[in-house]
Amino acid sequence: MKAPLIALAGIALTACVPTTEVARLQSNVGAAQPMAIYRPGAVDPLAPGRSNQEMVADFLELGFAMESGRAIPAFSRFDGPVTVVTRGALPATAVADLDRLIGRLNAEAAIDIARAPTAPEGANTITVEFLPRRQMQAVVPAAACFVVPNVTTWQDFVANRRSLSIDWTHVVQRTSAAVFIPDDTTPQEIRDCLHEEIGQALGPLNDLFRLADSIFNDDNFQTTLTGFDMLILRVWNAPELTPGMTREQVAARLPTLFNRLNPGGRGRGGTPAGETPRAWQLAIEQALSSDGGLMQRREGAEQALAMARAQGWTDTRLALSLMLNARLAPRDRGESALDQLLTAAEIYRRTPGGEVHAAHIDMHLAVQALATGQTQMALDLTEQARPYAERTENAAFLASLGFIRSEAETQLGNTAEGDRLRLDSMPAARYGFGSEAAAQARYEEIARIGNAAQRLARL
C-alpha cells in the first residue's frame, strides 16, 4: 500500500509533554482508578503458512547448526516426560506466564511437560532459575537470557562453563537443562525469555533472521512461540525421530512427518530459501547491536542491503535489510527511507508471519503521521496493526498503538475517547515497559509528538 505520507520526519520517541497536560490526564483518568493487570486473550497464534518442503529445509537448518554457525553433528532431544522446576525469587507474573506456556506446549506441540516443585529422581528436567541481571552478565555479558545443557543451577553452570559437558554440539541425549532469566527486568521480557529458552531446550538451538513466523529469530518481532514454532517442536519430539540421528537420517523421515502433522502444507507452492551467507547475518547483527554507535549500525545495515540485492533475494532477508536501512537513515534521506519502509512492508505482507513485521512498520508510519498532523491516517494504521499485537501477545507493542490512538483522538478533539484509550492501554504498558513510571514515560513520548504537531499547525 503506497500511503500518501510525507518523507520520514526523523521522529524519536523521547522527551516529555508539558507537566500541565500530564496532570490533566492523571486527574481525569488515572488517579482514582484501580491498577489493572494485563491479561492476554485466548491463545490465537498465527498458523504455519508455508509448504512442507520449506518446513523440512527450515527444520534442518534450525536443527543442525548453532547461532554461531558451528555444525551440530547429531540430533538431540529429551526422551519421555519433562519436568519444569523453578529456582530463585520468582517475579510476580512468571508463574502464570510459565503455566500458560506449558499448557500450549501440551496442546499444540503434544509434548509431555509439566511444572512441579521438585523433579523426581532421574526425571528429565528443565530448571528455570531467576537471578539478578548484574550477576548473570558478570559471567555472560551479552546475554539477556540463555539455556545451558547438563546443569541444574547457576552454581553448576559457573563451575562448568569451560567444560565440554555444557557444549550443545556434544549433547545427544538431553536429560537436564537450565534456563537463566533476570528477575529484575520487565514482565514481558521475562515471558519472552521463557518462550524462547524453553523452546530451545525442547527443540532447535539455531536462530534464523529469515524466519518471519518464528521466535527462533533474533530480530525479536515474534515474542511468543508461533504456530510455526509449535509445529517444529511437535515434529522434533515425534517418535519417528531419535537422539543420535545424523542430519541425513532425520532428513529422510521429515517429509512423511510433516505431511502427517501438517496436512495443510502438502502440495503447497514455495521454494526453500537456501542457506544464508554468514556475512549477511553478521551485518544484520551489527545493524541491530545496541553496543555499536549509530554510524557503525548504519554501516551494517547498508552492507546487509547491498548483499541482499547482490544475492537477488526478494524475501524477508531483503525486507529486513530495507527496514533497518530506513530506520537508521539520516534525516536528509527521508524520501528514500519511506520508500524502503513501504517496500519492506509489501514483502512482509505476502510472507507467512510477516504480517507482524508489517504491523510494526505500520506503527512506525503512524508515528510519522501523528507528527505531521495526519491524525486519521495514524488511526487507520494503528487499527490495521492492532490485531497482530494482540495475537502475538506483545503488550509493549499493543500499548504503544493504544497511546498513538489516544493522542490522535485527542488531536481530533475527542478528549474523552483519548483519555479512555490511554487508561485502557496502561495495563499492557506496565507489563511491557516494566512499571507505572516507564508506562507513563512511553505515553509522554508519544503525546509530545502530538503536541508538537498541533503547535506546527497553529503557525
C-alpha atoms as one frame of an Amber mdcrd trajectory, in Angstrom:
protein
   0.000   0.000   0.000   1.536   3.278  -1.114   0.326   5.626   1.619   0.366
   9.379   0.945   2.788  10.082   3.771   5.458  12.720   3.500   9.087  11.708
   3.902  10.059  10.244   7.268  10.203  13.021   9.792  13.066  11.578  11.812
  10.862  11.445  14.921  12.420   9.888  18.014  10.221   8.861  20.928  11.985
  10.964  23.545  11.372  13.954  25.820   8.140  14.845  27.595   4.818  16.584
  27.240   4.142  19.662  29.364   3.536  18.889  33.050   0.120  20.547  32.951
  -1.079  18.110  30.269   0.136  15.080  32.249  -1.586  16.423  35.364  -4.871
  16.868  33.482  -4.798  13.285  32.230  -3.917  11.889  35.642  -6.682  13.842
  37.329  -9.249  12.774  34.724  -8.499   9.081  34.330  -5.528   7.926  36.339
  -5.506   8.827  39.989  -8.792   7.306  41.149  -8.603   4.117  39.070  -7.518
   0.722  40.470  -4.379  -0.714  38.888  -5.487  -3.234  36.271  -3.398  -6.249
  35.239  -2.560  -7.112  31.643  -4.160 -10.396  30.635  -3.810 -11.637  27.050
  -6.863 -13.068  25.354  -7.390 -16.633  24.189  -4.333 -18.214  22.583  -4.530
 -17.477  18.845  -1.099 -17.847  17.220  -0.640 -17.339  13.504  -0.743 -20.784
  11.876   2.226 -22.082   9.852   1.716 -20.847   6.325   4.418 -22.411   4.190
   4.818 -25.634   2.244   6.066 -28.775   3.923   9.025 -28.771   1.545  10.047
 -25.422   3.009   9.359 -26.671   6.553  11.755 -29.584   6.020  14.537 -27.227
   4.924  13.829 -24.884   7.858  13.884 -27.767  10.351  17.260 -28.975   9.128
  18.827 -25.512   9.156  17.450 -24.818  12.637  18.358 -28.220  13.989  21.891
 -28.888  12.815  23.723 -25.636  13.474  24.264 -23.228  16.343  23.660 -19.487
  16.063  27.428 -19.058  15.729  27.408 -21.215  12.595  29.022 -24.233  14.283
  27.643 -27.524  12.994  25.685 -29.871  15.260  26.655 -33.415  14.224  23.755
 -35.345  15.754  20.092 -34.811  16.528  19.407 -34.363  20.244  16.343 -34.070
  22.466  14.663 -35.236  25.664  13.006 -38.646  25.525   9.975 -39.059  27.753
   8.159 -36.659  30.084   9.856 -33.411  31.084   9.505 -31.706  34.468   9.943
 -27.943  34.844  11.103 -26.602  38.204  11.866 -23.024  39.248  14.589 -21.547
  41.431  15.298 -18.096  42.809  12.955 -15.216  43.554  10.019 -15.630  41.177
   8.814 -12.387  39.589   5.116 -11.717  40.142   3.940 -12.660  36.641   6.352
 -15.524  35.945   4.327 -18.482  37.241   1.173 -17.563  35.321   3.185 -17.000
  32.145   5.083 -20.272  32.624   1.881 -22.248  33.173   0.310 -20.683  30.070
   3.379 -21.709  28.061   3.350 -25.280  29.416  -0.334 -25.559  28.563   0.410
 -24.521  24.998   3.308 -26.990  24.693   0.967 -29.785  25.813  -1.871 -28.787
  23.498  -0.067 -27.548  20.386   3.226 -29.461  20.332   1.994 -32.651  22.050
   4.928 -32.517  24.482   4.535 -34.298  27.843   5.739 -31.469  30.074   4.570
 -30.285  33.494   5.678 -27.956  36.270   6.462 -29.354  39.729   8.016 -28.025
  42.970  10.869 -30.517  42.610  11.901 -33.001  39.954  11.568 -36.724  40.665
  14.811 -38.683  40.858  16.123 -39.390  37.363  13.482 -37.263  35.631  14.144
 -35.197  32.528  14.347 -31.703  33.966  14.302 -28.109  32.795  15.223 -25.757
  35.628  14.213 -22.111  35.262  16.367 -20.016  37.578  15.791 -16.311  38.182
  18.699 -14.155  39.327  19.786 -10.508  39.126  20.803  -9.310  35.668  24.065
  -7.944  37.050  25.002 -11.386  38.378  24.172 -13.013  35.040  26.003 -10.531
  32.889  29.123 -10.609  35.039  29.632 -14.091  33.573  27.815 -13.831  30.204
  27.882 -10.102  29.383  25.898 -10.128  26.129  23.064 -12.429  27.190  19.558
 -11.250  28.024  18.744 -14.860  28.990  20.044 -18.244  27.875  19.749 -22.023
  28.185  22.538 -24.479  29.063  22.523 -28.308  28.953  23.550 -30.713  31.724
  23.333 -28.274  34.652  20.564 -27.575  37.146  21.752 -24.447  38.997  23.657
 -21.232  38.354  26.476 -22.539  40.536  26.694 -25.667  38.365  26.913 -23.524
  35.250  29.621 -21.231  36.644  31.670 -24.191  37.834  31.403 -25.951  34.444
  31.293 -23.066  31.979  34.516 -24.181  30.270  33.542 -27.857  30.194  32.511
 -29.690  27.024  29.610 -31.112  29.036  27.684 -27.861  28.509  28.546 -27.568
  24.820  25.327 -28.252  22.892  27.294 -29.660  19.937  28.378 -32.545  22.195
  24.884 -33.314  23.525  22.912 -36.229  22.100  20.522 -37.374  24.825  19.082
 -34.396  26.680  18.375 -35.157  30.333  18.644 -31.754  32.002  18.884 -28.112
  31.013  18.836 -24.834  32.892  17.289 -21.588  31.718  18.673 -18.418  33.311
  16.486 -15.298  33.304  16.999 -11.938  35.052  14.488 -11.327  37.826  14.804
  -7.531  37.553  13.557  -6.901  34.023  10.106  -6.259  32.565   7.350  -8.893
  32.825   7.228  -9.081  29.027  10.955  -9.753  28.699  10.667 -12.489  31.329
   7.762 -14.052  29.408   9.644 -13.782  26.114  12.688 -15.461  27.659  10.529
 -18.315  28.957   9.172 -18.955  25.472  12.441 -18.775  23.548  14.723 -20.563
  26.009  12.326 -23.362  26.961  11.530 -23.699  23.257  15.237 -24.174  22.571
  15.642 -26.578  25.493  12.959 -28.740  23.865  13.926 -28.196  20.236  16.285
 -26.394  17.856  19.161 -24.208  19.038  19.661 -22.017  15.993  18.100 -18.632
  15.153  17.446 -17.589  11.542  16.763 -13.973  10.601  14.840 -15.081   7.511
  12.059 -16.777   9.533   9.439 -14.067   9.902   6.972 -16.506  11.506   9.230
 -17.827  14.278  10.548 -16.886  17.697  13.757 -18.650  16.627  14.815 -15.382
  15.038  16.988 -12.711  16.629  15.048  -9.816  15.125  12.652 -10.147  18.132
   9.445  -9.289  16.271   7.815 -12.547  17.379   7.685 -12.551  21.167   5.896
 -15.841  21.912   6.049 -19.272  20.287   4.180 -19.192  16.979   2.226 -21.828
  15.077   5.370 -22.477  13.011   7.389 -22.984  16.210   4.849 -25.360  17.728
   4.852 -27.453  14.554   8.661 -27.584  14.580   8.575 -28.685  18.251   5.901
 -31.294  17.563   7.968 -32.821  14.760  11.144 -32.532  16.869   9.540 -34.652
  19.586   7.766 -37.151  17.319   8.559 -40.847  17.964   9.907 -41.302  14.416
  12.996 -39.281  15.389  15.514 -40.493  17.950  18.560 -38.893  19.606  21.806
 -39.577  17.780  20.391 -39.496  14.247  22.501 -37.816  11.600  21.224 -34.933
   9.506  20.701 -37.320   6.563  18.717 -39.790   8.683  16.479 -37.026  10.031
  16.025 -35.538   6.556  14.808 -38.901   5.248  11.959 -39.009   7.779  10.876
 -35.391   7.757   8.689 -35.311   4.601   6.412 -38.067   5.945   6.318 -36.451
   9.394   5.376 -33.012   8.125   2.764 -34.425   5.748   1.161 -36.258   8.666
   1.307 -33.437  11.197   0.771 -30.522   8.793  -1.634 -31.707   6.068  -2.273
 -28.080   5.067   1.334 -27.859   3.880   1.071 -30.727   1.395   1.479 -29.737
  -2.228   1.593 -26.054  -1.393   3.859 -23.950  -3.586   7.058 -22.494  -2.269
  10.774 -22.917  -2.731  13.202 -23.362   0.172  15.157 -20.161   0.707  18.583
 -21.787   0.670  21.465 -21.119   3.014  22.063 -17.561   4.167  25.681 -16.339
   3.972  27.207 -15.793   7.392  28.471 -12.361   6.259  24.890 -11.123   5.818
  23.924 -12.366   9.273  26.898 -10.584  10.820  25.970  -7.346   9.022  22.396
  -7.596  10.369  23.710  -8.256  13.878  25.886  -5.141  13.573  22.872  -3.091
  12.482  20.807  -4.371  15.421  23.539  -4.115  18.049  22.875  -1.738  20.913
  26.622  -1.647  21.604  27.549  -0.077  18.274  27.240   3.627  17.604  24.837
   4.966  15.003  27.459   5.092  12.241  28.525   1.506  12.879  24.916   0.313
  12.922  24.168   2.219   9.718  27.219   0.664   8.040  25.980  -2.819   8.976
  22.521  -2.095   7.546  23.977  -0.770   4.305  26.230  -3.823   3.924  23.305
  -6.163   4.548  21.173  -4.407   1.930  23.980  -4.498  -0.647  24.442  -8.242
  -0.051  20.687  -8.918  -0.200  20.457  -7.179  -3.563  23.569  -8.919  -4.870
  22.038 -12.290  -3.938  18.860 -11.380  -5.816  16.697 -12.008  -2.752  13.071
 -10.904  -2.781  12.109 -12.451   0.564  12.262 -11.380   4.208  16.049 -11.051
   4.103  15.638  -8.170   1.663  12.731  -6.787   3.711  14.726  -6.776   6.957
  17.678  -5.134   5.201  15.400  -2.424   3.780  13.665  -1.825   7.094  16.901
  -1.435   9.042  18.294   0.959   6.434  15.130   3.046   6.668  15.138   3.117
  10.461  18.810   4.130  10.606  18.749   6.579   7.685  19.938  10.175   8.220
  17.298  12.910   8.122  18.233  14.061   4.610  17.297  10.627   3.209  13.681
  10.737   4.361  12.080  10.140   0.959  14.191   7.079   0.142  13.753   5.763
   3.684   9.977   5.964   3.313  10.156   4.041   0.027  12.324   1.392   1.697
   9.850   1.005   4.569   6.880   0.664   2.240   8.706  -1.886   0.067   9.650
  -3.890   3.162   6.020  -3.842   4.318   4.844  -5.143   0.930   7.300  -8.061
   1.142   6.289  -8.877   4.705   2.561  -8.800   3.952   2.942 -11.588   1.394
   5.137 -13.718   3.688   3.822 -16.178   6.327   4.234 -14.480   9.687   5.486
 -11.300   8.047   2.189  -9.614   8.853   3.638  -8.965  12.301   6.658  -7.150
  10.882   4.368  -5.173   8.579   2.297  -4.199  11.605   5.407  -2.786  13.299
   6.107  -0.774  10.162   2.517   0.476  10.288   3.153   1.674  13.852   6.299
   3.492  12.768   4.405   5.164   9.919   1.573   6.040  12.311   4.046   7.968
  14.473   5.162   9.868  11.398   1.532  10.581  10.512   0.861  11.809  14.045
   3.918  14.062  13.882   2.684  15.678  10.679  -0.911  16.164  11.792  -2.333
  13.330   9.661  -4.403  12.040  12.553  -6.911   9.920  10.636  -4.057   8.127
   8.900  -2.487   7.440  12.302  -5.784   5.913  13.439  -6.116   3.804  10.280
  -2.560   2.474  10.502  -2.809   1.581  14.191  -6.162  -0.122  13.638  -4.559
  -2.205  10.892  -1.672  -3.187  13.200  -3.625  -3.871  16.395  -4.836  -7.455
  15.655  -1.229  -8.623  15.242  -0.147  -7.031  18.512  -2.988  -8.905  20.203
  -2.337 -12.262  18.525   1.385 -12.170  19.329   0.653 -11.045  22.918   3.127
  -8.187  22.522   1.994  -5.907  25.326   4.563  -3.157  24.682   3.512  -3.026
  21.024  -0.185  -3.062  21.925   0.251  -0.255  24.470   2.215   1.884  22.031
  -0.555   1.529  19.455  -3.102   2.487  22.083  -1.123   5.570  23.085  -0.828
   6.674  19.447  -4.577   6.243  19.051  -5.161   8.164  22.267  -3.144  11.115
  21.063  -4.743  11.021  17.603  -8.237  11.127  19.116  -7.172  13.999  21.363
  -5.855  15.902  18.332  -9.265  15.417  16.674 -10.973  16.945  19.698 -12.243
  13.622  21.086 -10.713  14.174  24.514 -12.847  11.662  26.411 -12.051   8.908
  23.902  -8.365   9.821  24.025  -8.377   9.591  27.803 -10.178   6.237  27.694
  -7.687   4.776  25.224  -4.787   5.937  27.371  -6.270   4.374  30.505  -7.138
   1.110  28.743  -3.570   0.856  27.411  -1.853   1.266  30.779  -2.064  -2.389
  31.972  -0.331  -3.578  28.803   2.172  -0.713  29.105   3.089  -1.621  32.683
   3.596  -5.258  31.648   5.526  -4.345  28.513   7.659  -1.489  29.868   8.012
  -2.681  33.441   6.483  -0.071  35.749   3.926   2.688  36.083   6.681   5.269
  35.591   8.007   3.588  32.443   4.482   3.238  31.041   3.787   6.904  31.709
   7.092   7.892  30.118   6.175   5.988  26.943   2.837   7.766  26.802   4.516
  11.131  27.331   6.919  10.493  24.445   4.014   9.923  22.088   1.966  12.805
  23.483   4.919  15.126  22.937   4.859  14.251  19.237   1.162  15.070  19.034
   1.616  18.347  20.863   4.454  19.343  18.526   2.223  18.666  15.512  -0.529
  20.814  16.990   1.895  23.666  17.599   3.124  23.466  13.990  -0.453  23.508
  12.713  -1.118  26.780  14.541   1.908  28.537  12.976
